[in-house]
Short mmCIF file of C-alpha atoms (C1' of nucleotides) in Angstrom, two decimals:
data_model
loop_
_atom_site.label_atom_id
_atom_site.label_comp_id
_atom_site.label_asym_id
_atom_site.label_seq_id
_atom_site.Cartn_x
_atom_site.Cartn_y
_atom_site.Cartn_z
CA UNK A 1 109.78 -10.97 68.60
CA UNK A 2 108.80 -9.79 72.02
CA UNK A 3 105.43 -11.47 72.05
CA UNK A 4 106.35 -14.79 73.63
CA UNK A 5 109.85 -14.08 74.87
CA UNK A 6 108.79 -14.46 78.45
CA UNK A 7 108.40 -18.13 77.60
CA UNK A 8 112.06 -18.38 76.76
CA UNK A 9 112.99 -16.24 79.75
CA UNK A 10 110.99 -18.42 82.07
CA UNK A 11 111.79 -21.76 80.58
CA UNK A 12 115.43 -21.37 79.81
CA UNK A 13 116.90 -19.17 82.52
CA UNK A 14 116.05 -21.25 85.61
CA UNK A 15 115.43 -24.94 85.86
CA UNK A 16 111.83 -25.96 85.45
CA UNK A 17 111.36 -27.37 88.93
CA UNK A 18 112.24 -23.99 90.40
CA UNK A 19 109.68 -22.32 88.19
CA UNK A 20 107.12 -24.94 89.13
CA UNK A 21 107.57 -24.27 92.81
CA UNK A 22 107.45 -20.53 92.29
CA UNK A 23 104.27 -20.57 90.24
CA UNK A 24 102.50 -22.98 92.51
CA UNK A 25 103.45 -20.88 95.50
CA UNK A 26 102.14 -17.74 93.88
CA UNK A 27 98.79 -19.17 92.82
CA UNK A 28 98.35 -20.90 96.13
CA UNK A 29 99.16 -17.71 98.02
CA UNK A 30 96.46 -15.84 96.14
CA UNK A 31 94.00 -18.63 96.82
CA UNK A 32 94.84 -18.61 100.53
CA UNK A 33 94.68 -14.84 100.92
CA UNK A 34 91.37 -14.57 99.14
CA UNK A 35 89.79 -17.23 101.33
CA UNK A 36 91.34 -15.78 104.47
CA UNK A 37 89.97 -12.34 103.63
CA UNK A 38 86.49 -13.73 103.12
CA UNK A 39 86.71 -15.42 106.52
CA UNK A 40 87.93 -12.18 108.15
CA UNK A 41 85.17 -10.08 106.63
CA UNK A 42 82.46 -12.56 107.57
CA UNK A 43 82.00 -11.63 111.24
CA UNK A 44 82.49 -7.91 110.54
CA UNK A 45 79.80 -7.93 107.84
CA UNK A 46 77.40 -10.18 109.71
CA UNK A 47 75.73 -7.29 111.64
CA UNK A 48 74.93 -5.69 108.27
CA UNK A 49 73.59 -9.00 106.98
CA UNK A 50 75.96 -8.89 104.04
CA UNK A 51 78.32 -11.52 102.69
CA UNK A 52 81.67 -10.44 101.36
CA UNK A 53 80.71 -10.63 97.65
CA UNK A 54 77.50 -8.78 98.45
CA UNK A 55 79.57 -6.11 100.20
CA UNK A 56 81.69 -5.73 97.07
CA UNK A 57 78.57 -5.19 94.98
CA UNK A 58 77.32 -2.60 97.46
CA UNK A 59 80.69 -0.81 97.38
CA UNK A 60 80.41 -0.48 93.62
CA UNK A 61 76.85 0.77 93.88
CA UNK A 62 77.68 3.25 96.64
CA UNK A 63 80.26 4.71 94.31
CA UNK A 64 77.70 5.18 91.55
CA UNK A 65 74.14 4.00 91.16
CA UNK A 66 72.09 2.98 89.34
CA UNK A 67 74.07 0.63 87.16
CA UNK A 68 73.31 -2.14 84.68
CA UNK A 69 73.99 -5.76 85.47
CA UNK A 70 76.60 -5.90 82.73
CA UNK A 71 78.45 -2.98 84.22
CA UNK A 72 78.49 -4.64 87.63
CA UNK A 73 79.60 -7.89 86.09
CA UNK A 74 82.58 -6.44 84.24
CA UNK A 75 83.53 -4.10 87.08
CA UNK A 76 83.63 -6.93 89.59
CA UNK A 77 84.81 -9.69 87.29
CA UNK A 78 81.73 -11.64 88.33
CA UNK A 79 79.90 -14.04 86.12
CA UNK A 80 76.18 -13.45 85.49
CA UNK A 81 75.56 -16.85 87.00
CA UNK A 82 77.03 -15.51 90.22
CA UNK A 83 75.73 -11.97 90.02
CA UNK A 84 72.14 -12.71 89.08
CA UNK A 85 71.10 -14.61 92.21
CA UNK A 86 73.32 -12.41 94.39
CA UNK A 87 71.55 -9.23 93.27
CA UNK A 88 68.20 -10.95 93.68
CA UNK A 89 69.09 -11.73 97.29
CA UNK A 90 70.02 -8.07 97.80
CA UNK A 91 66.66 -7.16 96.31
CA UNK A 92 64.78 -9.59 98.51
CA UNK A 93 66.45 -8.12 101.60
CA UNK A 94 65.45 -4.64 100.47
CA UNK A 95 68.81 -3.04 99.73
CA UNK A 96 68.53 -2.87 95.99
CA UNK A 97 65.98 -2.43 93.21
CA UNK A 98 65.93 -4.25 89.89
CA UNK A 99 64.13 -2.59 87.00
CA UNK A 100 64.13 -3.16 83.28
CA UNK A 101 65.49 -0.33 81.17
CA UNK A 102 62.46 1.02 79.23
CA UNK A 103 64.80 2.00 76.37
CA UNK A 104 66.08 -1.56 76.06
CA UNK A 105 64.03 -4.18 77.81
CA UNK A 106 66.92 -6.63 77.85
CA UNK A 107 68.86 -4.51 80.30
CA UNK A 108 68.32 -4.67 84.05
CA UNK A 109 69.11 -1.55 86.06
CA UNK A 110 70.22 -2.05 89.63
CA UNK A 111 69.57 0.85 91.99
CA UNK A 112 69.83 1.51 95.70
CA UNK A 113 66.85 1.65 98.05
CA UNK A 114 66.76 3.96 101.09
CA UNK A 115 67.91 1.00 103.17
CA UNK A 116 70.73 0.38 100.71
CA UNK A 117 71.84 4.00 100.94
CA UNK A 118 71.56 3.96 104.71
CA UNK A 119 73.71 0.86 104.95
CA UNK A 120 76.56 2.91 103.60
CA UNK A 121 76.94 4.79 106.87
CA UNK A 122 76.73 1.59 108.85
CA UNK A 123 79.53 0.18 106.71
CA UNK A 124 81.69 3.29 106.93
CA UNK A 125 83.86 1.95 109.72
CA UNK A 126 84.59 -1.40 108.13
CA UNK A 127 87.72 -0.56 106.11
CA UNK A 128 89.38 0.94 109.17
CA UNK A 129 88.36 -2.00 111.33
CA UNK A 130 89.72 -4.46 108.78
CA UNK A 131 92.94 -2.58 108.26
CA UNK A 132 93.50 -2.62 112.00
CA UNK A 133 92.92 -6.36 112.08
CA UNK A 134 95.40 -6.78 109.27
CA UNK A 135 97.83 -4.64 111.17
CA UNK A 136 100.22 -3.63 108.42
CA UNK A 137 101.55 -0.10 108.03
CA UNK A 138 100.03 1.90 105.24
CA UNK A 139 103.11 1.95 103.03
CA UNK A 140 103.30 -1.84 103.15
CA UNK A 141 99.63 -2.06 102.16
CA UNK A 142 100.30 0.29 99.26
CA UNK A 143 103.19 -1.91 98.14
CA UNK A 144 101.07 -5.06 98.24
CA UNK A 145 98.20 -3.36 96.46
CA UNK A 146 100.47 -2.17 93.66
CA UNK A 147 102.03 -5.59 93.21
CA UNK A 148 98.65 -7.31 93.13
CA UNK A 149 97.23 -4.72 90.74
CA UNK A 150 100.16 -5.14 88.35
CA UNK A 151 99.58 -8.86 88.44
CA UNK A 152 95.86 -8.42 87.87
CA UNK A 153 96.61 -6.21 84.89
CA UNK A 154 98.90 -8.83 83.44
CA UNK A 155 96.48 -11.72 83.72
CA UNK A 156 93.31 -9.90 82.76
CA UNK A 157 94.85 -9.04 79.40
CA UNK A 158 94.93 -12.75 78.63
CA UNK A 159 91.29 -13.21 79.56
CA UNK A 160 90.03 -10.58 77.09
CA UNK B 1 102.74 -0.23 123.71
CA UNK B 2 103.47 -1.55 120.25
CA UNK B 3 100.52 -3.88 120.11
CA UNK B 4 97.95 -1.62 118.51
CA UNK B 5 100.08 1.21 117.24
CA UNK B 6 99.31 0.38 113.65
CA UNK B 7 95.83 1.56 114.48
CA UNK B 8 97.14 5.00 115.28
CA UNK B 9 99.44 4.95 112.27
CA UNK B 10 96.61 4.07 109.96
CA UNK B 11 93.94 6.20 111.46
CA UNK B 12 95.84 9.35 112.14
CA UNK B 13 98.41 9.71 109.40
CA UNK B 14 96.14 9.85 106.36
CA UNK B 15 92.51 10.80 106.13
CA UNK B 16 90.09 7.93 106.51
CA UNK B 17 88.62 8.13 103.04
CA UNK B 18 92.04 7.51 101.56
CA UNK B 19 92.46 4.46 103.75
CA UNK B 20 89.01 3.27 102.78
CA UNK B 21 89.78 3.46 99.10
CA UNK B 22 93.10 1.73 99.61
CA UNK B 23 91.67 -1.12 101.62
CA UNK B 24 88.76 -1.66 99.31
CA UNK B 25 91.08 -1.69 96.34
CA UNK B 26 93.33 -4.23 97.96
CA UNK B 27 90.56 -6.61 98.98
CA UNK B 28 88.90 -6.27 95.64
CA UNK B 29 92.17 -6.95 93.84
CA UNK B 30 92.76 -10.16 95.78
CA UNK B 31 89.22 -11.28 95.10
CA UNK B 32 89.57 -10.61 91.38
CA UNK B 33 92.97 -12.25 91.01
CA UNK B 34 91.95 -15.37 92.86
CA UNK B 35 88.84 -15.84 90.74
CA UNK B 36 90.72 -15.03 87.55
CA UNK B 37 93.37 -17.64 88.39
CA UNK B 38 90.72 -20.27 89.01
CA UNK B 39 89.21 -19.48 85.62
CA UNK B 40 92.62 -19.69 83.96
CA UNK B 41 93.40 -23.06 85.51
CA UNK B 42 90.03 -24.51 84.55
CA UNK B 43 90.67 -25.34 80.88
CA UNK B 44 94.25 -26.42 81.60
CA UNK B 45 93.13 -28.84 84.31
CA UNK B 46 90.06 -30.10 82.46
CA UNK B 47 91.97 -32.82 80.53
CA UNK B 48 93.08 -34.23 83.89
CA UNK B 49 89.53 -34.03 85.19
CA UNK B 50 90.65 -31.92 88.12
CA UNK B 51 89.31 -28.66 89.48
CA UNK B 52 91.72 -26.08 90.83
CA UNK B 53 91.12 -26.89 94.51
CA UNK B 54 91.43 -30.59 93.70
CA UNK B 55 94.71 -29.84 91.94
CA UNK B 56 95.96 -28.09 95.08
CA UNK B 57 95.15 -31.17 97.16
CA UNK B 58 96.96 -33.38 94.65
CA UNK B 59 100.00 -31.08 94.71
CA UNK B 60 100.23 -31.48 98.47
CA UNK B 61 99.83 -35.23 98.22
CA UNK B 62 102.40 -35.53 95.43
CA UNK B 63 104.84 -33.83 97.74
CA UNK B 64 104.21 -36.36 100.50
CA UNK B 65 101.60 -39.07 100.92
CA UNK B 66 99.82 -40.45 102.77
CA UNK B 67 98.56 -37.65 104.95
CA UNK B 68 95.76 -37.17 107.45
CA UNK B 69 92.76 -34.99 106.68
CA UNK B 70 93.75 -32.56 109.41
CA UNK B 71 97.18 -32.14 107.89
CA UNK B 72 95.68 -31.42 104.49
CA UNK B 73 93.22 -29.01 106.06
CA UNK B 74 95.82 -26.93 107.87
CA UNK B 75 98.32 -27.07 105.00
CA UNK B 76 95.78 -25.78 102.50
CA UNK B 77 93.77 -23.57 104.85
CA UNK B 78 90.69 -25.52 103.83
CA UNK B 79 87.74 -26.16 106.09
CA UNK B 80 86.68 -29.78 106.72
CA UNK B 81 83.34 -28.89 105.22
CA UNK B 82 85.17 -28.11 101.99
CA UNK B 83 87.84 -30.79 102.17
CA UNK B 84 85.66 -33.75 103.15
CA UNK B 85 83.48 -33.86 100.03
CA UNK B 86 86.39 -32.80 97.82
CA UNK B 87 88.52 -35.75 98.92
CA UNK B 88 85.53 -38.05 98.52
CA UNK B 89 85.20 -36.91 94.93
CA UNK B 90 88.89 -37.65 94.39
CA UNK B 91 88.28 -41.07 95.89
CA UNK B 92 85.29 -41.72 93.70
CA UNK B 93 87.30 -40.85 90.59
CA UNK B 94 90.03 -43.25 91.71
CA UNK B 95 92.93 -40.90 92.44
CA UNK B 96 92.97 -41.21 96.17
CA UNK B 97 92.30 -43.70 98.96
CA UNK B 98 90.66 -42.96 102.30
CA UNK B 99 91.40 -45.28 105.21
CA UNK B 100 90.94 -44.97 108.95
CA UNK B 101 94.12 -44.93 111.00
CA UNK B 102 94.11 -48.22 112.96
CA UNK B 103 96.04 -46.49 115.77
CA UNK B 104 93.37 -43.83 116.11
CA UNK B 105 90.10 -44.56 114.43
CA UNK B 106 89.11 -40.91 114.39
CA UNK B 107 91.81 -40.08 111.88
CA UNK B 108 91.36 -40.55 108.13
CA UNK B 109 94.49 -41.19 106.10
CA UNK B 110 94.47 -40.00 102.51
CA UNK B 111 96.80 -41.84 100.14
CA UNK B 112 97.49 -41.90 96.41
CA UNK B 113 96.35 -44.65 94.08
CA UNK B 114 98.35 -45.72 91.03
CA UNK B 115 96.17 -43.42 88.96
CA UNK B 116 96.82 -40.62 91.41
CA UNK B 117 100.57 -41.14 91.15
CA UNK B 118 100.39 -41.38 87.38
CA UNK B 119 98.51 -38.11 87.15
CA UNK B 120 101.58 -36.39 88.48
CA UNK B 121 103.43 -36.83 85.21
CA UNK B 122 100.42 -35.66 83.24
CA UNK B 123 100.36 -32.54 85.38
CA UNK B 124 104.08 -31.87 85.13
CA UNK B 125 103.73 -29.31 82.33
CA UNK B 126 100.99 -27.27 83.95
CA UNK B 127 103.05 -24.72 85.92
CA UNK B 128 105.08 -23.84 82.84
CA UNK B 129 101.94 -23.56 80.75
CA UNK B 130 100.33 -21.29 83.31
CA UNK B 131 103.38 -19.11 83.76
CA UNK B 132 103.48 -18.61 79.99
CA UNK B 133 99.83 -17.58 80.03
CA UNK B 134 100.52 -15.16 82.85
CA UNK B 135 103.43 -13.82 80.85
CA UNK B 136 105.39 -11.99 83.52
CA UNK B 137 109.17 -12.18 83.86
CA UNK B 138 110.41 -14.34 86.67
CA UNK B 139 111.70 -11.51 88.85
CA UNK B 140 108.32 -9.83 88.75
CA UNK B 141 106.65 -13.09 89.78
CA UNK B 142 109.08 -13.37 92.66
CA UNK B 143 108.27 -9.82 93.74
CA UNK B 144 104.51 -10.44 93.66
CA UNK B 145 104.86 -13.75 95.46
CA UNK B 146 106.88 -12.18 98.25
CA UNK B 147 104.43 -9.31 98.67
CA UNK B 148 101.46 -11.67 98.77
CA UNK B 149 103.21 -14.01 101.19
CA UNK B 150 104.03 -11.16 103.54
CA UNK B 151 100.40 -10.15 103.46
CA UNK B 152 99.29 -13.73 104.05
CA UNK B 153 101.63 -13.93 107.01
CA UNK B 154 100.15 -10.76 108.46
CA UNK B 155 96.53 -11.84 108.17
CA UNK B 156 96.92 -15.49 109.14
CA UNK B 157 98.35 -14.44 112.50
CA UNK B 158 95.04 -12.74 113.27
CA UNK B 159 93.01 -15.87 112.58
CA UNK B 160 92.32 -17.66 115.85
"C1'" DA C 1 59.16 -6.71 56.65
"C1'" DT C 2 60.84 -11.18 57.81
"C1'" DA C 3 64.52 -14.11 58.94
"C1'" DT C 4 68.83 -14.30 61.20
"C1'" DA C 5 72.32 -12.84 64.28
"C1'" DT C 6 73.64 -10.60 68.35
"C1'" DT C 7 73.14 -8.97 73.00
"C1'" DA C 8 71.61 -9.01 77.89
"C1'" DT C 9 70.20 -11.59 81.37
"C1'" DA C 10 68.48 -15.87 83.61
"C1'" DT C 11 68.65 -20.75 84.72
"C1'" DT C 12 70.69 -25.21 85.65
"C1'" DG C 13 74.08 -28.43 87.33
"C1'" DT C 14 78.21 -29.26 89.74
"C1'" DA C 15 81.74 -27.90 92.88
"C1'" DA C 16 83.64 -25.02 96.23
"C1'" DG C 17 83.51 -22.47 100.76
"C1'" DC C 18 82.09 -21.81 105.43
"C1'" DG C 19 79.48 -21.71 109.93
"C1'" DA C 20 76.95 -24.67 112.84
"C1'" DT C 21 75.79 -29.03 114.31
"C1'" DT C 22 76.55 -33.92 114.93
"C1'" DA C 23 78.91 -38.33 115.82
"C1'" DA C 24 82.41 -41.24 117.07
"C1'" DA C 25 86.90 -42.20 119.10
"C1'" DT C 26 90.27 -40.99 122.46
"C1'" DC C 27 91.95 -38.59 126.52
"C1'" DG C 28 92.20 -37.34 131.33
"C1'" DC C 29 90.80 -36.97 135.77
"C1'" DG C 30 88.66 -38.60 139.88
"C1'" DC D 1 87.43 -48.19 135.95
"C1'" DG D 2 83.82 -44.65 134.46
"C1'" DC D 3 82.44 -40.34 132.62
"C1'" DG D 4 82.82 -35.80 131.01
"C1'" DA D 5 85.99 -33.10 127.91
"C1'" DT D 6 88.51 -32.95 123.76
"C1'" DT D 7 89.72 -34.23 119.15
"C1'" DT D 8 88.71 -35.65 114.39
"C1'" DA D 9 85.91 -35.91 110.79
"C1'" DA D 10 81.34 -35.78 108.48
"C1'" DT D 11 77.03 -33.51 107.46
"C1'" DC D 12 73.72 -29.74 106.63
"C1'" DG D 13 72.17 -25.28 104.95
"C1'" DC D 14 73.20 -21.49 102.51
"C1'" DT D 15 75.97 -18.72 99.41
"C1'" DT D 16 79.36 -18.20 95.89
"C1'" DA D 17 81.55 -19.61 91.37
"C1'" DC D 18 81.38 -20.95 86.72
"C1'" DA D 19 80.38 -23.53 82.29
"C1'" DA D 20 76.66 -24.57 79.42
"C1'" DT D 21 72.26 -23.72 78.02
"C1'" DA D 22 68.03 -21.11 77.48
"C1'" DT D 23 65.17 -17.01 76.63
"C1'" DA D 24 63.77 -12.69 75.32
"C1'" DA D 25 64.70 -8.24 73.21
"C1'" DT D 26 67.14 -5.66 69.82
"C1'" DA D 27 69.99 -5.16 65.68
"C1'" DT D 28 71.23 -6.53 61.01
"C1'" DA D 29 70.74 -8.42 56.58
"C1'" DT D 30 68.27 -9.78 52.80
#
DNA sequence: ATATATTATATTGTAAGCGATTAAATCGCG
DNA sequence: CGCGATTTAATCGCTTACAATATAATATAT
């Protein structure tokens, strides 16, 4: 009885055109922010010769390495079709190693090279630099993060 | 004196590692949500033979057409390098017309065809369908939208 | 043990997305 | 008027992004 009540809530309580505007605004806002963030990170990451998605992969690896491709994929919500060539580029530029798991030759283990480890220190100042560019007080950032995370939780249930 | 105080606020009040985690979480969350939304829209838009960015362009045009490329670009925060081929694809599939402004031959005016107008009715149910898939009550959606819009406002000031 | 199914990753094709460059039209100043 | 500066859009090169398909290794069933 609760399963699809939000339908009724959404559909019945306000007129549909209002809902339409609201939803479009929300999705569009996410689209805009995501692209804007990528553009903001670009110049900051350029000295490290990383793109923004590559930086995200490195962040995950700096937290714990080595990891399997599948782990990276689910952690980042990245498709293999995206992740595969991305990791290969990181390998070609010497930040990452790709080795088959001897236990299970299907699996690919992604590890950090010395250069990949070293990059971590070079990247250490980036979050502060970005947060200064964004220029919002910390409590506001926390509020946004929590709202976005709640939303992410809601929609990633549907994806399964 | 107020210009870069957020720097001090951010840097001094909490330890840097906390800020780092927070910022990374936030950027990662936006990245994930945006991609997840695109994936959710995909199957819903497929019957209309539209991609999500194409749908965004059509939404803007349905609101008011014709419009210049520059107007579309700034409204959507899309680069010309993205918008140019996208609009050409919409033209090729017969939803949109591209004509030079006779007053100023540099400008390209994008208008709707009959098919483009007609698509509007076909697309009318999409926001409701999506909001049901998302499955959050309306007040929560409003809260997320406002948080994301505040954030967008903060970061789009920095651009340029 | 062999055939079949499943799993993990890679590849391909199409469409964004963006920085850098280019080209054409218009503007503005001498 | 003429000519350099600006504006508007297109193009190119490279990197995501993702669905669909392919491939190889392991697991399961018979």
